[in-house]
Coordinates of C-alpha atoms in Angstrom, one line a residue:
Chain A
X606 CA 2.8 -14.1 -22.7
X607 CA 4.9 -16.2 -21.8
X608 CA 5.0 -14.9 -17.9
X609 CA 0.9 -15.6 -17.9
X610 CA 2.3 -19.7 -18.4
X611 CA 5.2 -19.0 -15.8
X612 CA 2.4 -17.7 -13.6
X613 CA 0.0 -20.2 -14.0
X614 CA 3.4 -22.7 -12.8
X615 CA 4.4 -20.7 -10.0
X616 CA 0.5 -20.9 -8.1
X617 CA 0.4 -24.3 -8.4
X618 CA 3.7 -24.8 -7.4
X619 CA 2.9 -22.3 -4.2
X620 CA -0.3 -24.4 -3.6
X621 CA 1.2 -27.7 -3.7
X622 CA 4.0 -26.7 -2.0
X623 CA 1.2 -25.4 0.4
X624 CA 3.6 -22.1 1.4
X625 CA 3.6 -20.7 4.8
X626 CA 3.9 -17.3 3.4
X627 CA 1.0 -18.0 0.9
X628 CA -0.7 -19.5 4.3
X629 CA -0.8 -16.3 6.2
X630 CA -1.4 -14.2 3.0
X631 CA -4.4 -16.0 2.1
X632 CA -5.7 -16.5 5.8
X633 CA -5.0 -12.4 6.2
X634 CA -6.6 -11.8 3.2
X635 CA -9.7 -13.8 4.2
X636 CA -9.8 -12.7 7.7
X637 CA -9.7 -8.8 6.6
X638 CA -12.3 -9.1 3.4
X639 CA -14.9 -11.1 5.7
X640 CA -14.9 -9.0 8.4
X641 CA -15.1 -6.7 5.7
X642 CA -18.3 -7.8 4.7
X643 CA -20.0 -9.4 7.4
X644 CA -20.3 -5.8 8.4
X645 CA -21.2 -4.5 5.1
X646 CA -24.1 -6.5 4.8
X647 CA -25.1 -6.2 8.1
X648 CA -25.0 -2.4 7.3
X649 CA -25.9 -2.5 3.5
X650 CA -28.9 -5.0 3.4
X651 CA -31.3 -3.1 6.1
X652 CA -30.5 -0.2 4.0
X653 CA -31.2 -1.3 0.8
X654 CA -34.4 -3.0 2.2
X655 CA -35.2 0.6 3.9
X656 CA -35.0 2.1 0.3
X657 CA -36.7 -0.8 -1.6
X658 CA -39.8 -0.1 0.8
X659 CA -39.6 2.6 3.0
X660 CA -41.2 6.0 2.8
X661 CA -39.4 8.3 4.8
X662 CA -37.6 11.6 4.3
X663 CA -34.4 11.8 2.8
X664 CA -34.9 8.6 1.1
X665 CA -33.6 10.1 -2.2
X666 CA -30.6 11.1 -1.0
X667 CA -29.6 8.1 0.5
X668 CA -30.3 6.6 -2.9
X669 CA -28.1 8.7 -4.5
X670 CA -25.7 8.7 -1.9
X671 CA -25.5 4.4 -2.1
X672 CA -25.4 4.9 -5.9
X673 CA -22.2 7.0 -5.7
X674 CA -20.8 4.8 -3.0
X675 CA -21.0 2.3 -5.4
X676 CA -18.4 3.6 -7.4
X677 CA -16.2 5.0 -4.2
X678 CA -12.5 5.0 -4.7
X679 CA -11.1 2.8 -2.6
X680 CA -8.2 5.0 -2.8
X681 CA -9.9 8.1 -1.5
X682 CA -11.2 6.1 1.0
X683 CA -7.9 5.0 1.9
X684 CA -6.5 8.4 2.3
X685 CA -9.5 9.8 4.1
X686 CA -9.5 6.8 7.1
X687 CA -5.8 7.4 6.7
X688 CA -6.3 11.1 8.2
X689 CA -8.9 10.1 10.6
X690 CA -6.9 7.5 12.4
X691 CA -3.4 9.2 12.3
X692 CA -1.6 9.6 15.7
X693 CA -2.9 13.0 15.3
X694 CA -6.4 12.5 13.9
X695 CA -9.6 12.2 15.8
X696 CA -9.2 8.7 16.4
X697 CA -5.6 8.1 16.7
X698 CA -5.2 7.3 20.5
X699 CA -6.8 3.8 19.2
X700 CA -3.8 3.0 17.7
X701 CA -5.6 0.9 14.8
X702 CA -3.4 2.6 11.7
X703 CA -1.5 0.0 9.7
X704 CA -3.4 -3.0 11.5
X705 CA -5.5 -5.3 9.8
X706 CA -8.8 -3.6 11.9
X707 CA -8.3 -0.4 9.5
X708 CA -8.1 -2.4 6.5
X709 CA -11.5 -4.5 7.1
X710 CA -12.6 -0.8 8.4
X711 CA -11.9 0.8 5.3
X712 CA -13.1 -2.3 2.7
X713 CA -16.2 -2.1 4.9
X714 CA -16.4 1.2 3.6
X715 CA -16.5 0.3 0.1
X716 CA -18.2 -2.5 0.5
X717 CA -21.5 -1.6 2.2
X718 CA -22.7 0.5 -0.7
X719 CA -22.6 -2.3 -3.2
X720 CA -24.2 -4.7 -0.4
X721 CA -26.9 -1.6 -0.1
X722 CA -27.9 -0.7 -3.6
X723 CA -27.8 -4.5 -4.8
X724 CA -30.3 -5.3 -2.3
X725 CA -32.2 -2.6 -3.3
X726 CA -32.4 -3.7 -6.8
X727 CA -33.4 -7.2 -6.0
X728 CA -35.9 -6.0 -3.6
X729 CA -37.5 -4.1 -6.7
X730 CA -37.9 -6.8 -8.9
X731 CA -40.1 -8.6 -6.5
X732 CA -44.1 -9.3 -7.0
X733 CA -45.6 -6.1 -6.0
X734 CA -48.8 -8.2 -4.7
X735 CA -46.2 -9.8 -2.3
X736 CA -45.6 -7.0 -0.8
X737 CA -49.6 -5.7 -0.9
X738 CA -50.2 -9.1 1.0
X739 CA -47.3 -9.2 3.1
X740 CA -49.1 -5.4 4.6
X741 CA -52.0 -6.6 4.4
X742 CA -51.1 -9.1 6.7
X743 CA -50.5 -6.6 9.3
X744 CA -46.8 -7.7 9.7
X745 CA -44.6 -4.3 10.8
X746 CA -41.8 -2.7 8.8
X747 CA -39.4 -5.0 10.4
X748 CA -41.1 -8.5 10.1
X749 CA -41.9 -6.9 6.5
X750 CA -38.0 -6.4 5.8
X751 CA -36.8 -9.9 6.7
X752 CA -39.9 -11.4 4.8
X753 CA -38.8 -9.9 1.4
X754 CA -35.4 -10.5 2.1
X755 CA -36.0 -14.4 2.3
X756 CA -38.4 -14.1 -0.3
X757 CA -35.3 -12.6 -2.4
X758 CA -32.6 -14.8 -0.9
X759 CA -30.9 -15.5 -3.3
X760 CA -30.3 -12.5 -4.8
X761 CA -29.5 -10.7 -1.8
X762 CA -26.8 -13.6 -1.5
X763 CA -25.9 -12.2 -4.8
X764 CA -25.4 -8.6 -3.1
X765 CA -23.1 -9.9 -0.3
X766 CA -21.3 -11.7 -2.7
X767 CA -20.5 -8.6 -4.7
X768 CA -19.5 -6.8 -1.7
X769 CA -17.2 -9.3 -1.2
X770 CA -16.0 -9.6 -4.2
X771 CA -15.6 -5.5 -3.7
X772 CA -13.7 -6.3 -0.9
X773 CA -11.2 -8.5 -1.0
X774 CA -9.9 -7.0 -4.9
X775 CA -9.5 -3.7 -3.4
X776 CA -5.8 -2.8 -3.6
X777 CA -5.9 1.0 -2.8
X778 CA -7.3 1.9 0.1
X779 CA -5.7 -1.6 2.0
X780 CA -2.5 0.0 0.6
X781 CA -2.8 2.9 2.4
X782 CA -4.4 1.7 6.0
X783 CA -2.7 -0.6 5.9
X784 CA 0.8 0.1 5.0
X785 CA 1.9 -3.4 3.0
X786 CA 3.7 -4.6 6.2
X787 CA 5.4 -8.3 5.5
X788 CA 3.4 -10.3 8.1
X789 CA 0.9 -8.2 9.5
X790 CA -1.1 -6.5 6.8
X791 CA 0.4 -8.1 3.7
X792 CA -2.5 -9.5 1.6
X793 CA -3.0 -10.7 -1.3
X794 CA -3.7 -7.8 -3.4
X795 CA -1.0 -5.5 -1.6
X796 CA 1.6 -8.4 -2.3
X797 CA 0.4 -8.2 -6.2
X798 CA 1.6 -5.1 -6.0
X799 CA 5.1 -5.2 -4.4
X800 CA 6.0 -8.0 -6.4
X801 CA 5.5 -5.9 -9.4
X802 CA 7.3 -3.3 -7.8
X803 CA 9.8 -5.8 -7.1
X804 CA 9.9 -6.9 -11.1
X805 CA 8.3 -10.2 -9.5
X806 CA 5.7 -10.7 -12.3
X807 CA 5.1 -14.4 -12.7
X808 CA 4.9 -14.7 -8.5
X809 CA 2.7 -11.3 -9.0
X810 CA 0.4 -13.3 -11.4
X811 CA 0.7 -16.6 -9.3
X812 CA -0.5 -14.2 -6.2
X813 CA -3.3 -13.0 -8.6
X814 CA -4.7 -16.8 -9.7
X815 CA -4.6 -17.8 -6.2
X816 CA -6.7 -14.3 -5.8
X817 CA -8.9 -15.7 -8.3
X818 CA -9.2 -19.1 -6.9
X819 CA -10.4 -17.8 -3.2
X820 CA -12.9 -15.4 -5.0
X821 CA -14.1 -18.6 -7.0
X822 CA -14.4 -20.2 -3.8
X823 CA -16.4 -18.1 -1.4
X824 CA -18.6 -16.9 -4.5
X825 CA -19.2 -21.0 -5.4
X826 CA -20.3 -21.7 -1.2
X827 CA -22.5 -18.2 -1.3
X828 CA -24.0 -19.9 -4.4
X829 CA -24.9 -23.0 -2.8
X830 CA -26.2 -21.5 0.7
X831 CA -28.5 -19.2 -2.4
X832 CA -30.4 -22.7 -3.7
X833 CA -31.4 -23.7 -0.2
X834 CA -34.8 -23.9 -0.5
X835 CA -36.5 -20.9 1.1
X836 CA -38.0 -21.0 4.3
X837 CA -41.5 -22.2 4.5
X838 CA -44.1 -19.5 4.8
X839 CA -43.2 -17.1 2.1
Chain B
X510 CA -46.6 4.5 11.0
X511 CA -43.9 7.3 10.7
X512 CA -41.3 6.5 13.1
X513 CA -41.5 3.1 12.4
X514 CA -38.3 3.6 9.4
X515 CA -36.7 5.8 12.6
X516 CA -37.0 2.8 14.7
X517 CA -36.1 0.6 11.9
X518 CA -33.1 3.0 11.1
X519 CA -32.4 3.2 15.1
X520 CA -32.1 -0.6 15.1
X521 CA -29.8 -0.7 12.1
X522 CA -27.3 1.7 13.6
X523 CA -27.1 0.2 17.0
X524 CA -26.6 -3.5 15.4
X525 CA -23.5 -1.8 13.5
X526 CA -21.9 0.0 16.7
X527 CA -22.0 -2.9 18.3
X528 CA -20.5 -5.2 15.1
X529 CA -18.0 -2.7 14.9
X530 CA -17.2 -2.6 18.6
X531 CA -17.0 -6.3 19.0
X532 CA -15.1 -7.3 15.8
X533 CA -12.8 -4.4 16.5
X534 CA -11.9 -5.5 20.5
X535 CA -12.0 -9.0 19.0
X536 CA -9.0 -8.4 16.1
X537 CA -7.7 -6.0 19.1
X538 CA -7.2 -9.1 21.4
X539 CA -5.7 -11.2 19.0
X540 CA -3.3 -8.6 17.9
X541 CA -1.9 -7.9 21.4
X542 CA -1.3 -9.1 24.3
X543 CA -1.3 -6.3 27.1
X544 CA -1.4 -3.2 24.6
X545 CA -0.7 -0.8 27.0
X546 CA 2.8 -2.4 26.9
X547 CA 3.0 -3.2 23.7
X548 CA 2.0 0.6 22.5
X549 CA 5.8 1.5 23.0
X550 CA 7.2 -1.1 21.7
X551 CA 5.8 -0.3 17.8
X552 CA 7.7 2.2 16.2
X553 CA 6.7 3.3 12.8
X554 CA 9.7 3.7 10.2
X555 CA 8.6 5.8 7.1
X556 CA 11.3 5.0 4.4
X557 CA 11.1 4.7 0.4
X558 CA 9.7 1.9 -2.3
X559 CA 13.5 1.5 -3.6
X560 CA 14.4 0.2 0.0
X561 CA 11.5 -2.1 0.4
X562 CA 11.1 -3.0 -3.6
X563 CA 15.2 -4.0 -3.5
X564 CA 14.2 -6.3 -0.2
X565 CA 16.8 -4.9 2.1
X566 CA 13.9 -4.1 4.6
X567 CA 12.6 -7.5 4.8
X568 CA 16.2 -8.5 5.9
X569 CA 17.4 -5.4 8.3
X570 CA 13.8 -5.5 9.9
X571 CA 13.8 -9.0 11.4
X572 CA 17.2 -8.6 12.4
X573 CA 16.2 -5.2 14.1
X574 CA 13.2 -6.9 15.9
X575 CA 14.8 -10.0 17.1
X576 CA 17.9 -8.0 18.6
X577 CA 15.5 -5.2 20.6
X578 CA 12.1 -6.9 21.6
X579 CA 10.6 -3.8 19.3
X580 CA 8.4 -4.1 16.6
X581 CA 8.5 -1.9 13.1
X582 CA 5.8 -0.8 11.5
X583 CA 7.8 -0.5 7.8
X584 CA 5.8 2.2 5.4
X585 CA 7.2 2.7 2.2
X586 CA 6.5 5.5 0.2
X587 CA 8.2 8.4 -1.6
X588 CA 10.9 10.1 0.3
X589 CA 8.9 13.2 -0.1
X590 CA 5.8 11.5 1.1
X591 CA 8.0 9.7 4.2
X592 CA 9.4 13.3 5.2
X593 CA 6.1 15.0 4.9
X594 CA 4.6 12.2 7.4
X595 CA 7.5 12.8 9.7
X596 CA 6.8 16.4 9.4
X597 CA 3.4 15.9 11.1
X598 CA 4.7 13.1 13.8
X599 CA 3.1 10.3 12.1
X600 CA 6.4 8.5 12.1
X601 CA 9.1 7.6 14.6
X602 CA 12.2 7.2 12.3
X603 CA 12.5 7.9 9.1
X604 CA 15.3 6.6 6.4
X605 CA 15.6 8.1 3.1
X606 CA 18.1 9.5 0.2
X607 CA 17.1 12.8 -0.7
X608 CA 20.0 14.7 0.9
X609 CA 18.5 18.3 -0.1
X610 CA 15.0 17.7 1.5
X611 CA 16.9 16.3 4.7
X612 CA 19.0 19.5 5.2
X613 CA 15.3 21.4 5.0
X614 CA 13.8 19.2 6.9
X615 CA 16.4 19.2 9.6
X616 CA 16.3 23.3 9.1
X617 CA 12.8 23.5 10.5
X618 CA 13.4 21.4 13.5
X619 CA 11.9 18.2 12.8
X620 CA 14.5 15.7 13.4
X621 CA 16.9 15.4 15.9
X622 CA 19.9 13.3 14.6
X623 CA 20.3 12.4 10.9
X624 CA 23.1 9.6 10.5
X625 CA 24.7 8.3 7.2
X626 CA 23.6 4.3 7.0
X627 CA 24.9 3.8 2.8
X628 CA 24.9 4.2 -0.5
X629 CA 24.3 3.3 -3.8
X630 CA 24.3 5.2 -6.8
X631 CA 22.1 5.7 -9.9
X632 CA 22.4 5.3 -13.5
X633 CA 21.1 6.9 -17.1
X634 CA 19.6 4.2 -18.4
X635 CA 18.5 3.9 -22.2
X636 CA 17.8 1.9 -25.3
X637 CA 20.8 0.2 -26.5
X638 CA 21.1 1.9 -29.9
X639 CA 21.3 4.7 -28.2
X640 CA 19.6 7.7 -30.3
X641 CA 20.9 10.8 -28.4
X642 CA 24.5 9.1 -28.4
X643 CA 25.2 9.7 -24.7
X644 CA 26.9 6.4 -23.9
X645 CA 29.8 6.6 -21.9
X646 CA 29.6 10.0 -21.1
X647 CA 30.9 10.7 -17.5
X648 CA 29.0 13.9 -16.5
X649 CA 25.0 13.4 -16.0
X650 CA 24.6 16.7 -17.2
X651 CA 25.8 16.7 -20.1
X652 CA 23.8 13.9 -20.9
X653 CA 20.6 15.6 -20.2
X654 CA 21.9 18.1 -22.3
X655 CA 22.6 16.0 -25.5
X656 CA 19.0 14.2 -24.6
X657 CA 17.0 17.2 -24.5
X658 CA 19.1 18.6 -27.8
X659 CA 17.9 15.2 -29.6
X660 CA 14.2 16.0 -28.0
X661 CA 14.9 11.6 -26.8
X662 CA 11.8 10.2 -25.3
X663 CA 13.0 11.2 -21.5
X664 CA 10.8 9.1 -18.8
X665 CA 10.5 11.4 -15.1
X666 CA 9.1 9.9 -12.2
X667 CA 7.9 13.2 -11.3
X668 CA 6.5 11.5 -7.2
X669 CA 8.4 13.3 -4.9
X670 CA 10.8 10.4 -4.4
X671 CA 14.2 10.5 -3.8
X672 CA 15.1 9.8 -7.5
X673 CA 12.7 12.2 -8.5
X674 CA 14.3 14.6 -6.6
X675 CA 17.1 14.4 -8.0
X676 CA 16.4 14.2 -11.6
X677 CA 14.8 18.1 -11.0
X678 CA 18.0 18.7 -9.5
X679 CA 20.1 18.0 -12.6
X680 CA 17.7 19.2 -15.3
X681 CA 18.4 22.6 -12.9
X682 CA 22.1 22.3 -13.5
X683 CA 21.9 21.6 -17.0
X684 CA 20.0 24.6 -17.2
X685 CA 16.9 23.2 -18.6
X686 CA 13.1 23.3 -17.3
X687 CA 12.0 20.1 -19.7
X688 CA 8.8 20.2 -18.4
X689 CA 5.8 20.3 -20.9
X690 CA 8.0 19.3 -23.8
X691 CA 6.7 16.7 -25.8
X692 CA 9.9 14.4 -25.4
X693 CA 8.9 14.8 -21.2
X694 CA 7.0 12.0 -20.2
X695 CA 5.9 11.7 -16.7
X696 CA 4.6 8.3 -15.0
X697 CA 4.3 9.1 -11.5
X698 CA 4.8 5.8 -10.6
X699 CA 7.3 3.7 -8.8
X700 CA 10.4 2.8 -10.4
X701 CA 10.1 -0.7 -11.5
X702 CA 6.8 0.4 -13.5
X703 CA 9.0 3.5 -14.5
X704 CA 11.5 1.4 -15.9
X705 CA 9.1 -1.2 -17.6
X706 CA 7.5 2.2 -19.2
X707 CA 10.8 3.3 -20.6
X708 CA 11.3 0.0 -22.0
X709 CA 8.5 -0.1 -23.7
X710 CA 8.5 3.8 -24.9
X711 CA 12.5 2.8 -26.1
X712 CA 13.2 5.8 -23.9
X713 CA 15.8 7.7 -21.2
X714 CA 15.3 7.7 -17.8
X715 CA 17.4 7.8 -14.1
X716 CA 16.8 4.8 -11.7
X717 CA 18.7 3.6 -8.9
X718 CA 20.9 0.7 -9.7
X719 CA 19.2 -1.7 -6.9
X720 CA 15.7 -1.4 -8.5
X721 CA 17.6 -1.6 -12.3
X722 CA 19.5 -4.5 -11.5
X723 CA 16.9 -6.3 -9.9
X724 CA 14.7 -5.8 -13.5
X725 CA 17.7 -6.6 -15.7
X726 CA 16.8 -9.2 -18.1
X727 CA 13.4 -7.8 -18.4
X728 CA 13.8 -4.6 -19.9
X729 CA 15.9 -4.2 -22.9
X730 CA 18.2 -1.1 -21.4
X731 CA 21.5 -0.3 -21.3
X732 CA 23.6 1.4 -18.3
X733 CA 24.7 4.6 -20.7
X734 CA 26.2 6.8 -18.1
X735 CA 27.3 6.0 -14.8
X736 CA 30.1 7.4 -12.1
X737 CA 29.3 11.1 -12.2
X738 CA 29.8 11.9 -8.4
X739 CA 26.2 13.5 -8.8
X740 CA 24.9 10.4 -9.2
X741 CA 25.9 9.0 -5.5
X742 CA 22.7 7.7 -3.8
X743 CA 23.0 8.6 0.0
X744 CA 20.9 7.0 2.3
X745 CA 20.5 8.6 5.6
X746 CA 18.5 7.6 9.0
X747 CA 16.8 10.6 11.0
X748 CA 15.3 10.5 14.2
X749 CA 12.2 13.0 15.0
X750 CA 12.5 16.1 17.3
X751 CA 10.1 14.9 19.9
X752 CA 10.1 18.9 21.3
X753 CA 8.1 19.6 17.9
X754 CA 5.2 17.2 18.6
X755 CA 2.7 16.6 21.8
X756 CA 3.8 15.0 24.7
X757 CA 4.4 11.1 23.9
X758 CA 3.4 11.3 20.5
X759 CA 6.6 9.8 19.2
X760 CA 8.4 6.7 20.1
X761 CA 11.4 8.4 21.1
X762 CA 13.4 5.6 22.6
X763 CA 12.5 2.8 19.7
X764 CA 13.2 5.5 16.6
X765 CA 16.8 5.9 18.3
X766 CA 17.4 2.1 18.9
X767 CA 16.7 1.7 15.0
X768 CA 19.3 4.7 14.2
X769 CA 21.6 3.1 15.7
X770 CA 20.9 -0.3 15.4
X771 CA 21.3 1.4 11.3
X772 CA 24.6 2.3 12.2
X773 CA 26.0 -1.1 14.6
X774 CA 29.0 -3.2 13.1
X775 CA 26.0 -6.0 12.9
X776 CA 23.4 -4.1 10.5
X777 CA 26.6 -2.9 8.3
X778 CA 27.8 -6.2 7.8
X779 CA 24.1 -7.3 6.7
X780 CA 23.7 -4.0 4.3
X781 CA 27.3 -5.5 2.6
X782 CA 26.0 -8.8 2.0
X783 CA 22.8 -7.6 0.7
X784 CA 22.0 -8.9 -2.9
X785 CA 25.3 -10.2 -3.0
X786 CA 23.9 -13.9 -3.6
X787 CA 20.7 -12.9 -5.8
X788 CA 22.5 -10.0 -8.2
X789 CA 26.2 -11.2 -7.8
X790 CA 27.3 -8.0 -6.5
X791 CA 25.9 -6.3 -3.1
X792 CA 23.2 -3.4 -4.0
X793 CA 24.8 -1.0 -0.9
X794 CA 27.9 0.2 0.2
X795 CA 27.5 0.5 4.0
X796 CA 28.9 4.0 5.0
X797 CA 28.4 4.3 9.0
X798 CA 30.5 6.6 10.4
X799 CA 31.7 8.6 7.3
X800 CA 31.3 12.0 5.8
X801 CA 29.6 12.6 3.1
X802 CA 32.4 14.8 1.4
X803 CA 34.2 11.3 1.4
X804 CA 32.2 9.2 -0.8
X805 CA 32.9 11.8 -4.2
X806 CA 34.8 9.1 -6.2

């Protein structure tokens, strides 16, 4: 227990001492995991919307499809992008193995599922006469989408917010596109676990709170961006 | 009203082509300037955990980089998992210590020049009570022996590293297949976590001394046999048979300049330093130039 306390020292010590190496870690760790899910929702919410109110085939599948997404292993997913962008894999003449690209790549990846099926779920829970008067209206599937999305703001927030959260805890897969590399894809997570390795634990479990803190963070300014009021006209 | 969700679905796609195109030339400018130069000056070194957990990397890596212009992509992993990558070209160097696997691996072609960098050695580690009484023993086999005869919780790595490697290796000459026996306990894990679970299971198990020292003080366990000239932890550097692999696929030039650069007066020097200041006693033995046959103490 006692390393929990010696922990706890050693990330405010790190902060205070504002560490270059914390610096870059955090900074990488942010640059990676937001990229990360800037695409996912860019990807996820149109889907979810797509499920919450399209009629179209294969629409089932797809739900089923995000579902299990949801609960992707981000070390499978590690391994698989691993193959595909090896020197000899289908898109290894990019070169993007063990670069911080792959790793926002692959966190995408698991990321975009929990962006979809959350959106999906908030969509649901909407007023179904919304919707009736929102066709009614005449307004197309598009103008439709974005209209129950700002009508749901806040919880779709909610649904990037978990992506992110998705993203920048994921250890496995960043592991493995990444490679761990001391100043060029060492992250946060990644260093948690090579200072384990290393027997490191209370800088491990400093590494961790500061983890915690910058997930506190981002989750605290999507909140506040969430009680905006909505736009006028919904 | 149908192709409405295709249009819709059309849209969706194209907005993510073009997110992924312009994040991923964005991250690509700031990572390099002028890739097409840049491309040969990467080299990737697959190597293991013990080299990168005991922070030797972290020093021989800068010094590598500042000295040549080159840049090292450092992947640890098991040295099973580093020679399988080689194996396929996905590395330009490798350096590892699982002499066995090396001769095989030099046997079908794959590298081109495999040079002694050091050595270390590893240790039978247990609780310090001691319950299968193999203390002081000087032949690791005959402490496997008296383990397996006392059925002592025995901890295997059982990853295809290095130490792994040689663990199987010395259950062989001991003449025992301990596998499946409930005394056998495999983590397939890295060797700090290996260690911290053979603490905790007041168990046996083989670690390098680099990885042990650096968690002594942590775990309550004893050095009970060390010495045996079976125990020597080799450390070698191979280059990669370009001939075996496509035209430019391996960095050719920068997976020799790190050989050698393995093997100068200057990286020596550094590898007997090493750990000297943190662990009061260096972690290698720098061995560049020797043969094997002459390290057997």
């Amino acid at each position: 227990m006692d390393l929990l306390w010696d922990g706890l020292i050693e990330a405010v010590r790190l902060i205070l001492r504002a560490d270059p190496e914390l610096r870059q870690l955090v900074l990488r760790s942010l640059m990676v995991s937001l990229t990360a899910t800037a695409l996912a929702a860019m990807v996820g919410v149109p889907v979810g919307v797509a499920l919450a109110i399209g009629q179209f085939p294969g629409r089932a599948l797809i739900q089923v499809l995000v579902s299990t997404g949801m609960g992707l292993p981000p070390v499978l997913v590690g391994l698989v992008v691993t193959l595909f962008l090896w020197r000899t894999g289908p898109f290894g003449a990019l070169g993007l193995l063990y670069t911080p690209s792959a790793m926002a790549l692959a966190q995408f990846l698991v990321a975009a599922p929990i962006a979809a099926g959350f959106t999906r779920a908030a969509l649901g829970l909407l007023e179904p006469d919304l919707l009736a008067a929102l066709r009614v209206d005449g307004a197309g599937r598009l103008a439709l989408g974005w209209e129950l999305v700002r009508a749901a703001l806040p919880q779709v927030l909610l649904a990037v917010a978990a992506a992110f959260g998705r993203a920048i805890s994921e250890v496995g897969a960043s592991l493995m596109v990444g490679g761990n590399i001391a100043g060029q894809t060492r992250i946060l997570t990644t260093a948690i676990v090579l200072e384990t390795g290393r027997g490191n634990f209370a800088l491990a479990i400093a590494l961790g709170i500061v983890l915690l803190a910058l997930a506190f963070l981002v989750n605290l300014a999507l909140g506040w961006s969430a009680r905006l009021p909505a736009p006028a006209g919904v | 009203m149908r192709d409405k969700p295709v249009r819709i679905a059309l849209t969706v796609l194209g907005s993510v082509v073009l997110a992924v195109i312009l994040t991923g030339s964005a991250l690509f400018a700031l990572r390099s300037r002028g890739h097409e130069r840049s491309e040969r000056r990467e080299l990737i070194l697959a190597t293991t955990t013990s080299v990168q957990d005991s922070g030797l990397l972290d020093v021989l890596v800068p010094l590598f980089e500042e000295r040549t212009g080159y840049r090292v992509k450092p992947i640890a992993v098991g040295t099973g998992a580093a020679l399988a990558m080689a194996a396929r070209g996905e590395a330009d160097v490798v350096l590892v210590h699982a002499p066995e696997a090396e001769r095989e691996f030099m046997a079908q072609g794959y590298g081109s020049e495999r040079l002694l960098v050091m050595h270390n050695d590893f240790v039978i580690l247990g609780p310090p009570d001691d319950p299968a009484g193999i203390r002081g023993l000087r032949s690791a086999v005959d402490a496997l022996r008296k383990i397996a005869a006392a059925q002592a919780t025995w901890i295997s790595r059982d990853d295809g590293s290095g130490t792994d490697q040689l663990e199987k290796r010395l259950w062989r000459e001991a003449g025992l297949s301990p596998k499946g026996a409930p005394w056998y306990i495999t983590s397939g894990q890295g060797m700090g976590a290996t260690l911290t679970l053979t603490d905790q299971k007041r168990a046996y198990t083989l670690s390098d001394r680099g990885t042990f020292l650096a968690y002594r003080g942590r775990v309550d366990l004893d050095v009970l046999v060390e010495g045996d000239p079976m125990l020597l932890n080799l450390y070698h550097v191979i280059t990669i048979n370009p001939a075996r692999f496509p035209e430019g696929q391996i960095n050719v030039e920068g997976g020799r300049a790190f050989a050698q650069f393995l093997v100068s007066p200057e990286a020596q020097q550094a590898i007997a330093e090493f750990g000297r200041e943190q662990f009061g006693q260096p972690l290698f033995v720098p061995d560049a130039g020797k043969a094997e046959e002459q390290l057997g103490r």
